[in-house]
Tab-separated table of C-alpha atoms in Angstrom:
chain	number	residue	atom	x	y	z
A	1	UNK	CA	-44.094	-17.836	-18.663
A	2	UNK	CA	-42.803	-17.427	-22.209
A	3	UNK	CA	-39.479	-18.819	-21.168
A	4	UNK	CA	-41.211	-21.837	-19.615
A	5	UNK	CA	-42.960	-22.440	-22.878
A	6	UNK	CA	-39.729	-22.245	-24.848
A	7	UNK	CA	-37.933	-24.608	-22.482
A	8	UNK	CA	-40.765	-27.086	-22.666
A	9	UNK	CA	-40.853	-27.083	-26.467
A	10	UNK	CA	-39.892	-30.522	-27.966
A	11	UNK	CA	-37.176	-28.954	-30.031
A	12	UNK	CA	-35.493	-26.971	-27.259
A	13	UNK	CA	-32.978	-29.649	-26.199
A	14	UNK	CA	-32.154	-30.630	-29.693
A	15	UNK	CA	-31.785	-26.947	-30.747
A	16	UNK	CA	-29.397	-26.311	-27.813
A	17	UNK	CA	-27.443	-29.377	-28.802
A	18	UNK	CA	-27.254	-28.052	-32.393
A	19	UNK	CA	-25.892	-24.680	-31.257
A	20	UNK	CA	-23.333	-26.373	-29.041
A	21	UNK	CA	-22.388	-28.658	-31.966
A	22	UNK	CA	-21.811	-25.654	-34.289
A	23	UNK	CA	-19.762	-23.783	-31.669
A	24	UNK	CA	-17.667	-26.914	-30.924
A	25	UNK	CA	-17.116	-27.542	-34.646
A	26	UNK	CA	-15.932	-23.965	-35.188
A	27	UNK	CA	-13.598	-24.165	-32.143
A	28	UNK	CA	-12.164	-27.519	-33.311
A	29	UNK	CA	-11.670	-26.003	-36.766
A	30	UNK	CA	-9.886	-22.982	-35.412
A	31	UNK	CA	-7.577	-24.825	-32.995
A	32	UNK	CA	-7.000	-27.796	-35.336
A	33	UNK	CA	-6.291	-25.514	-38.290
A	34	UNK	CA	-3.661	-23.543	-36.395
A	35	UNK	CA	-2.098	-26.801	-35.166
A	36	UNK	CA	-1.973	-28.397	-38.637
A	37	UNK	CA	-0.546	-25.222	-40.194
A	38	UNK	CA	2.190	-25.160	-37.644
A	39	UNK	CA	2.908	-28.884	-37.952
A	40	UNK	CA	3.093	-28.828	-41.776
A	41	UNK	CA	4.979	-25.558	-42.290
A	42	UNK	CA	8.152	-27.491	-43.202
A	43	UNK	CA	6.264	-29.827	-45.573
A	44	UNK	CA	5.178	-27.711	-48.529
A	45	UNK	CA	2.759	-30.197	-50.112
A	46	UNK	CA	0.899	-31.027	-46.860
A	47	UNK	CA	0.885	-27.337	-45.962
A	48	UNK	CA	-0.635	-26.418	-49.244
A	49	UNK	CA	-3.378	-29.089	-48.748
A	50	UNK	CA	-4.127	-27.750	-45.197
A	51	UNK	CA	-4.382	-24.154	-46.564
A	52	UNK	CA	-6.725	-25.247	-49.379
A	53	UNK	CA	-8.905	-27.342	-47.098
A	54	UNK	CA	-9.368	-24.716	-44.340
A	55	UNK	CA	-12.538	-23.060	-45.774
A	56	UNK	CA	-14.502	-26.264	-46.653
A	57	UNK	CA	-13.329	-27.870	-43.319
A	58	UNK	CA	-15.048	-24.911	-41.575
A	59	UNK	CA	-18.352	-26.147	-43.030
A	60	UNK	CA	-17.696	-29.869	-42.795
A	61	UNK	CA	-16.856	-30.085	-39.008
A	62	UNK	CA	-20.047	-28.273	-37.817
A	63	UNK	CA	-22.233	-30.282	-40.239
A	64	UNK	CA	-20.710	-33.562	-38.949
A	65	UNK	CA	-21.351	-32.637	-35.349
A	66	UNK	CA	-24.877	-31.432	-36.267
A	67	UNK	CA	-25.611	-34.793	-37.915
A	68	UNK	CA	-24.699	-36.549	-34.633
A	69	UNK	CA	-27.104	-34.209	-32.854
A	70	UNK	CA	-29.904	-34.938	-35.232
A	71	UNK	CA	-29.326	-38.641	-35.010
A	72	UNK	CA	-29.434	-38.436	-31.223
A	73	UNK	CA	-32.823	-36.583	-31.295
A	74	UNK	CA	-36.053	-38.582	-30.794
A	75	UNK	CA	-37.382	-40.135	-33.994
A	76	UNK	CA	-40.860	-38.796	-33.250
A	77	UNK	CA	-39.674	-35.190	-33.257
A	78	UNK	CA	-41.476	-33.113	-35.894
A	79	UNK	CA	-39.574	-32.626	-39.149
A	80	UNK	CA	-36.549	-34.467	-37.704
A	81	UNK	CA	-36.267	-36.819	-40.761
A	82	UNK	CA	-36.311	-33.925	-43.203
A	83	UNK	CA	-33.668	-32.124	-41.087
A	84	UNK	CA	-31.473	-35.231	-41.090
A	85	UNK	CA	-31.807	-35.564	-44.904
A	86	UNK	CA	-31.007	-31.941	-45.526
A	87	UNK	CA	-27.994	-32.125	-43.233
A	88	UNK	CA	-26.862	-35.265	-45.024
A	89	UNK	CA	-27.115	-33.570	-48.364
A	90	UNK	CA	-25.178	-30.573	-47.132
A	91	UNK	CA	-22.559	-32.946	-45.700
A	92	UNK	CA	-22.176	-34.728	-49.064
A	93	UNK	CA	-21.711	-31.420	-50.862
A	94	UNK	CA	-19.271	-30.082	-48.317
A	95	UNK	CA	-17.281	-33.290	-48.242
A	96	UNK	CA	-17.043	-33.269	-52.035
A	97	UNK	CA	-15.889	-29.675	-51.880
A	98	UNK	CA	-13.272	-30.606	-49.236
A	99	UNK	CA	-11.931	-33.484	-51.239
A	100	UNK	CA	-11.649	-31.322	-54.387
A	101	UNK	CA	-9.844	-28.658	-52.408
A	102	UNK	CA	-7.482	-31.256	-50.925
A	103	UNK	CA	-6.668	-32.546	-54.404
A	104	UNK	CA	-6.102	-28.942	-55.566
A	105	UNK	CA	-3.847	-28.279	-52.592
A	106	UNK	CA	-1.779	-31.388	-53.264
A	107	UNK	CA	-1.390	-30.342	-56.939
A	108	UNK	CA	-0.484	-26.800	-55.925
A	109	UNK	CA	2.098	-28.025	-53.475
A	110	UNK	CA	3.718	-30.301	-56.066
A	111	UNK	CA	3.769	-27.509	-58.664
A	112	UNK	CA	5.354	-25.027	-56.213
A	113	UNK	CA	8.112	-27.565	-55.596
A	114	UNK	CA	9.018	-27.652	-59.284
A	115	UNK	CA	9.062	-24.141	-60.775
A	116	UNK	CA	9.268	-23.869	-64.556
A	117	UNK	CA	10.823	-20.446	-64.654
A	118	UNK	CA	14.393	-21.847	-64.576
A	119	UNK	CA	16.903	-22.531	-67.369
A	120	UNK	CA	16.610	-26.328	-67.284
A	121	UNK	CA	12.875	-26.900	-66.766
A	122	UNK	CA	12.436	-30.200	-68.651
A	123	UNK	CA	11.734	-32.204	-65.487
A	124	UNK	CA	9.574	-29.505	-64.038
A	125	UNK	CA	7.408	-29.345	-67.156
A	126	UNK	CA	6.973	-33.131	-67.058
A	127	UNK	CA	5.828	-33.028	-63.431
A	128	UNK	CA	3.512	-30.050	-64.132
A	129	UNK	CA	1.900	-31.869	-66.960
A	130	UNK	CA	1.262	-35.075	-64.970
A	131	UNK	CA	0.107	-33.226	-61.935
A	132	UNK	CA	-2.353	-30.972	-63.703
A	133	UNK	CA	-3.919	-33.687	-65.814
A	134	UNK	CA	-4.221	-36.318	-63.049
A	135	UNK	CA	-5.517	-33.781	-60.489
A	136	UNK	CA	-8.216	-32.567	-62.773
A	137	UNK	CA	-9.314	-36.104	-63.582
A	138	UNK	CA	-9.373	-36.880	-59.877
A	139	UNK	CA	-11.454	-33.827	-59.188
A	140	UNK	CA	-13.900	-34.796	-61.925
A	141	UNK	CA	-14.278	-38.270	-60.442
A	142	UNK	CA	-14.862	-36.912	-56.971
A	143	UNK	CA	-17.567	-34.559	-58.247
A	144	UNK	CA	-19.236	-37.332	-60.167
A	145	UNK	CA	-19.228	-39.635	-57.090
A	146	UNK	CA	-20.535	-36.766	-54.975
A	147	UNK	CA	-23.426	-36.169	-57.409
A	148	UNK	CA	-24.126	-39.899	-57.479
A	149	UNK	CA	-24.334	-40.037	-53.664
A	150	UNK	CA	-26.658	-37.064	-53.612
A	151	UNK	CA	-29.070	-38.775	-56.042
A	152	UNK	CA	-28.955	-42.018	-54.017
A	153	UNK	CA	-30.387	-40.243	-51.007
A	154	UNK	CA	-33.679	-39.688	-52.890
A	155	UNK	CA	-35.949	-42.782	-53.224
A	156	UNK	CA	-37.239	-41.500	-56.538
A	157	UNK	CA	-33.673	-41.276	-57.948
A	158	UNK	CA	-32.998	-44.864	-56.833
A	159	UNK	CA	-36.119	-46.031	-58.656
A	160	UNK	CA	-35.072	-44.238	-61.788
A	161	UNK	CA	-31.635	-45.876	-61.574
A	162	UNK	CA	-33.197	-49.298	-61.161
A	163	UNK	CA	-35.489	-48.744	-64.196
A	164	UNK	CA	-32.491	-47.597	-66.239
A	165	UNK	CA	-30.608	-50.741	-65.234
A	166	UNK	CA	-33.625	-52.869	-66.190
A	167	UNK	CA	-33.711	-51.359	-69.620
A	168	UNK	CA	-29.970	-51.256	-70.032
A	169	UNK	CA	-30.135	-52.630	-73.551
A	170	UNK	CA	-31.193	-49.498	-75.391
A	171	UNK	CA	-30.401	-46.887	-72.735
A	172	UNK	CA	-26.930	-48.265	-72.139
A	173	UNK	CA	-26.220	-48.190	-75.922
A	174	UNK	CA	-27.325	-44.572	-76.187
A	175	UNK	CA	-25.434	-43.575	-73.058
A	176	UNK	CA	-22.356	-45.315	-74.330
A	177	UNK	CA	-22.361	-43.423	-77.639
A	178	UNK	CA	-23.079	-40.162	-75.826
A	179	UNK	CA	-20.278	-40.623	-73.273
A	180	UNK	CA	-17.696	-42.005	-75.671
A	181	UNK	CA	-16.004	-38.621	-76.413
A	182	UNK	CA	-15.809	-37.747	-72.742
A	183	UNK	CA	-14.441	-41.078	-71.598
A	184	UNK	CA	-12.041	-41.368	-74.576
A	185	UNK	CA	-10.620	-37.987	-73.755
A	186	UNK	CA	-10.237	-38.893	-70.079
A	187	UNK	CA	-8.419	-42.080	-71.002
A	188	UNK	CA	-6.298	-40.149	-73.524
A	189	UNK	CA	-5.508	-37.704	-70.694
A	190	UNK	CA	-4.268	-40.467	-68.479
A	191	UNK	CA	-2.154	-41.863	-71.398
A	192	UNK	CA	-0.612	-38.444	-72.064
A	193	UNK	CA	0.146	-37.941	-68.341
A	194	UNK	CA	1.900	-41.361	-68.023
A	195	UNK	CA	3.652	-41.538	-71.424
A	196	UNK	CA	4.470	-37.841	-71.810
A	197	UNK	CA	4.474	-37.394	-75.563
A	198	UNK	CA	3.948	-33.740	-74.834
A	199	UNK	CA	4.281	-31.418	-71.846
A	200	UNK	CA	3.453	-27.872	-70.818
A	201	UNK	CA	5.553	-25.353	-72.786
A	202	UNK	CA	6.568	-27.938	-75.377
A	203	UNK	CA	6.931	-26.613	-78.967
A	204	UNK	CA	4.658	-28.554	-81.396
A	205	UNK	CA	3.747	-28.620	-85.010
A	206	UNK	CA	0.087	-29.587	-85.237
A	207	UNK	CA	-2.035	-29.340	-88.355
A	208	UNK	CA	0.745	-27.260	-89.908
A	209	UNK	CA	0.721	-24.742	-86.995
A	210	UNK	CA	3.750	-23.859	-84.908
A	211	UNK	CA	3.057	-23.148	-81.227
A	212	UNK	CA	3.708	-23.796	-77.534
A	213	UNK	CA	1.574	-25.962	-75.272
A	214	UNK	CA	-0.139	-23.332	-73.086
A	215	UNK	CA	-2.601	-25.390	-71.114
A	216	UNK	CA	-3.506	-29.077	-70.751
A	217	UNK	CA	-7.011	-29.799	-69.366
A	218	UNK	CA	-8.790	-33.124	-68.835
A	219	UNK	CA	-10.343	-32.981	-72.314
A	220	UNK	CA	-8.238	-30.692	-74.556
A	221	UNK	CA	-4.850	-28.997	-75.130
A	222	UNK	CA	-4.494	-25.272	-75.844
A	223	UNK	CA	-1.703	-24.532	-78.304
A	224	UNK	CA	-0.518	-20.887	-78.359
A	225	UNK	CA	0.346	-20.165	-81.986
A	226	UNK	CA	3.299	-17.933	-82.770
A	227	UNK	CA	0.952	-15.101	-83.840
A	228	UNK	CA	-0.936	-15.303	-80.492
A	229	UNK	CA	-3.895	-17.343	-81.835
A	230	UNK	CA	-4.988	-20.291	-79.810
A	231	UNK	CA	-5.503	-23.756	-81.320
A	232	UNK	CA	-7.843	-26.011	-79.182
A	233	UNK	CA	-7.153	-29.647	-79.774
A	234	UNK	CA	-8.964	-32.640	-78.118
A	235	UNK	CA	-6.642	-34.905	-76.170
A	236	UNK	CA	-7.703	-37.930	-78.349
A	237	UNK	CA	-6.043	-36.228	-81.275
A	238	UNK	CA	-2.556	-36.700	-79.778
A	239	UNK	CA	-3.210	-40.476	-79.329
A	240	UNK	CA	-4.519	-41.133	-82.823
A	241	UNK	CA	-2.632	-38.757	-85.092
A	242	UNK	CA	1.076	-37.893	-85.555
A	243	UNK	CA	2.451	-34.484	-84.571
A	244	UNK	CA	5.899	-32.972	-84.223
A	245	UNK	CA	7.390	-32.206	-80.805
A	246	UNK	CA	10.477	-30.030	-81.128
A	247	UNK	CA	11.257	-30.187	-77.361
A	248	UNK	CA	10.517	-33.853	-76.574
A	249	UNK	CA	13.940	-34.651	-75.014
A	250	UNK	CA	15.682	-31.298	-75.146
A	251	UNK	CA	14.846	-27.686	-76.022
A	252	UNK	CA	17.957	-27.559	-78.150
A	253	UNK	CA	17.406	-27.538	-81.883
A	254	UNK	CA	19.211	-27.164	-85.197
A	255	UNK	CA	17.943	-24.582	-87.688
A	256	UNK	CA	18.557	-24.538	-91.376
A	257	UNK	CA	18.810	-21.779	-93.945
A	258	UNK	CA	18.550	-22.454	-97.709
A	259	UNK	CA	19.461	-20.059	-100.521
A	260	UNK	CA	20.527	-20.168	-104.181
A	261	UNK	CA	23.682	-18.684	-105.735
A	262	UNK	CA	25.292	-18.703	-109.101
A	263	UNK	CA	27.775	-21.365	-109.989
A	264	UNK	CA	30.518	-18.812	-110.092
A	265	UNK	CA	30.214	-18.005	-106.397
A	266	UNK	CA	33.306	-19.119	-104.388
A	267	UNK	CA	32.342	-20.992	-101.294
A	268	UNK	CA	35.414	-20.184	-99.050
A	269	UNK	CA	34.557	-16.488	-98.613
A	270	UNK	CA	30.998	-17.436	-97.812
A	271	UNK	CA	32.153	-19.921	-95.111
A	272	UNK	CA	34.425	-17.247	-93.631
A	273	UNK	CA	31.529	-14.773	-93.583
A	274	UNK	CA	29.255	-17.379	-92.010
A	275	UNK	CA	31.794	-18.017	-89.247
A	276	UNK	CA	31.969	-14.278	-88.396
A	277	UNK	CA	28.124	-13.935	-88.487
A	278	UNK	CA	27.281	-16.974	-86.392
A	279	UNK	CA	29.937	-16.462	-83.741
A	280	UNK	CA	28.731	-12.847	-83.281
A	281	UNK	CA	25.097	-13.823	-82.699
A	282	UNK	CA	23.941	-14.246	-79.090
A	283	UNK	CA	21.311	-16.817	-80.191
A	284	UNK	CA	23.928	-19.395	-81.219
A	285	UNK	CA	24.609	-21.892	-78.461
A	286	UNK	CA	28.125	-22.714	-79.594
A	287	UNK	CA	27.512	-26.336	-80.570
A	288	UNK	CA	27.620	-26.487	-84.385
A	289	UNK	CA	27.297	-24.639	-87.672
A	290	UNK	CA	28.370	-25.336	-91.300
A	291	UNK	CA	27.653	-24.477	-94.927
A	292	UNK	CA	27.407	-27.073	-97.696
A	293	UNK	CA	26.118	-27.330	-101.231
A	294	UNK	CA	22.898	-29.309	-100.742
A	295	UNK	CA	21.507	-29.320	-104.287
A	296	UNK	CA	22.022	-28.134	-107.863
A	297	UNK	CA	19.750	-27.001	-110.648
A	298	UNK	CA	20.467	-26.116	-114.265
A	299	UNK	CA	20.855	-22.431	-113.283
A	300	UNK	CA	21.974	-22.236	-109.613
A	301	UNK	CA	23.389	-24.265	-106.771
A	302	UNK	CA	21.499	-24.517	-103.497
A	303	UNK	CA	23.427	-23.829	-100.336
A	304	UNK	CA	22.359	-24.998	-96.896
A	305	UNK	CA	23.493	-23.449	-93.571
A	306	UNK	CA	22.973	-25.404	-90.396
A	307	UNK	CA	23.302	-23.689	-86.982
A	308	UNK	CA	22.248	-24.718	-83.474
A	309	UNK	CA	20.432	-22.821	-80.706
A	310	UNK	CA	19.120	-23.492	-77.195
A	311	UNK	CA	15.483	-23.272	-78.087
A	312	UNK	CA	13.163	-23.109	-81.151
A	313	UNK	CA	12.507	-19.413	-80.605
A	314	UNK	CA	16.222	-18.601	-80.600
A	315	UNK	CA	16.746	-20.890	-83.578
A	316	UNK	CA	14.126	-18.932	-85.574
A	317	UNK	CA	15.818	-15.621	-84.721
A	318	UNK	CA	19.231	-17.030	-85.579
A	319	UNK	CA	18.076	-18.383	-88.994
A	320	UNK	CA	16.588	-15.041	-89.956
A	321	UNK	CA	19.731	-13.140	-88.886
A	322	UNK	CA	22.050	-15.547	-90.756
A	323	UNK	CA	19.953	-15.366	-93.866
A	324	UNK	CA	19.901	-11.552	-93.869
A	325	UNK	CA	23.593	-11.244	-93.110
A	326	UNK	CA	24.668	-13.623	-95.861
A	327	UNK	CA	22.453	-11.975	-98.430
A	328	UNK	CA	23.893	-8.532	-97.368
A	329	UNK	CA	27.457	-9.956	-97.717
A	330	UNK	CA	26.808	-11.154	-101.195
A	331	UNK	CA	25.129	-7.938	-102.226
A	332	UNK	CA	28.215	-6.024	-101.096
A	333	UNK	CA	31.060	-8.334	-102.068
A	334	UNK	CA	29.792	-10.647	-104.803
A	335	UNK	CA	26.662	-9.118	-106.353
A	336	UNK	CA	27.464	-10.682	-109.755
A	337	UNK	CA	26.909	-14.160	-108.371
A	338	UNK	CA	23.412	-13.514	-107.052
A	339	UNK	CA	20.771	-15.639	-108.941
A	340	UNK	CA	19.739	-14.085	-112.231
A	341	UNK	CA	18.488	-15.130	-115.634
A	342	UNK	CA	21.244	-14.699	-118.282
A	343	UNK	CA	20.955	-15.056	-122.006
A	344	UNK	CA	24.359	-15.443	-123.637
A	345	UNK	CA	24.931	-15.541	-127.328
A	346	UNK	CA	27.966	-16.425	-129.444
A	347	UNK	CA	30.462	-13.573	-129.049
A	348	UNK	CA	31.652	-14.070	-132.665
A	349	UNK	CA	28.259	-13.879	-134.252
A	350	UNK	CA	27.122	-10.991	-136.372
A	351	UNK	CA	24.839	-8.446	-134.759
């Protein structure tokens, strides 16, 4: 008797159809997922997209088939409109999630194809920068569109939108001022991704700080300072203000060392010592070094040493090593020509 009551319930057929839709959706997800993984195993980018999309697709497929079941149900069925609306909301959320995961999978596949842990990673860093910035902007746009679609399913939200459009004079002005930093940074992010004035792992001088680009988001850049601090800089900064990029075209760099010596110091022994010092240093890349008199004062002459290295970090170590070794050489061989203050009188004068 109870079974007859259940079978005769208005929702029985629709409920059975919903259960069948869920099971069919899970079966299609299982078989389709295995097939797509097998088909894309030799295509890293597509394979990464399939892997990232598997979990949200497991939700999207049953919800899609459920929606067809609810639409096929009689319109006079109790609560059917609310069930359709709820299922539609869940579909919008799950589809937004799926699209975000697909974008993330595409970005991951591209990044995996271009590793940065190689000797010559200039091209890889350029691709990493473009991929990360553009993918994050795309994800943000998908989420915003998903949220807008959610709101448009509610009549009340549509009325609010219409009233805002009707009073767009004041509200639009306020919204424009409020959204200006967000949109300006998004536009700056696109400009940076396309023009590439900086990339991940570039060495920059910003606001007098030396550091490497550790992360580029859709709104700001994280600069890892040499002493392990982090400088957070809005993207708009790099569009509006000048900054130094030491690795714009190449990581190779020329370092300089300045020091003062007495006018009596012969330069030939210093140049010979510099040759021995530089050629013995592993940081030197073999391209160039020299020593010249770069300036003079009334008491000393200023010497400048130039030496090249493969990166800014190696150049710093090389400069310090050259400076210490030359000072040590002079202390041992020519201590009398180190800078000092001398007061000389007439040797024939009476004491």
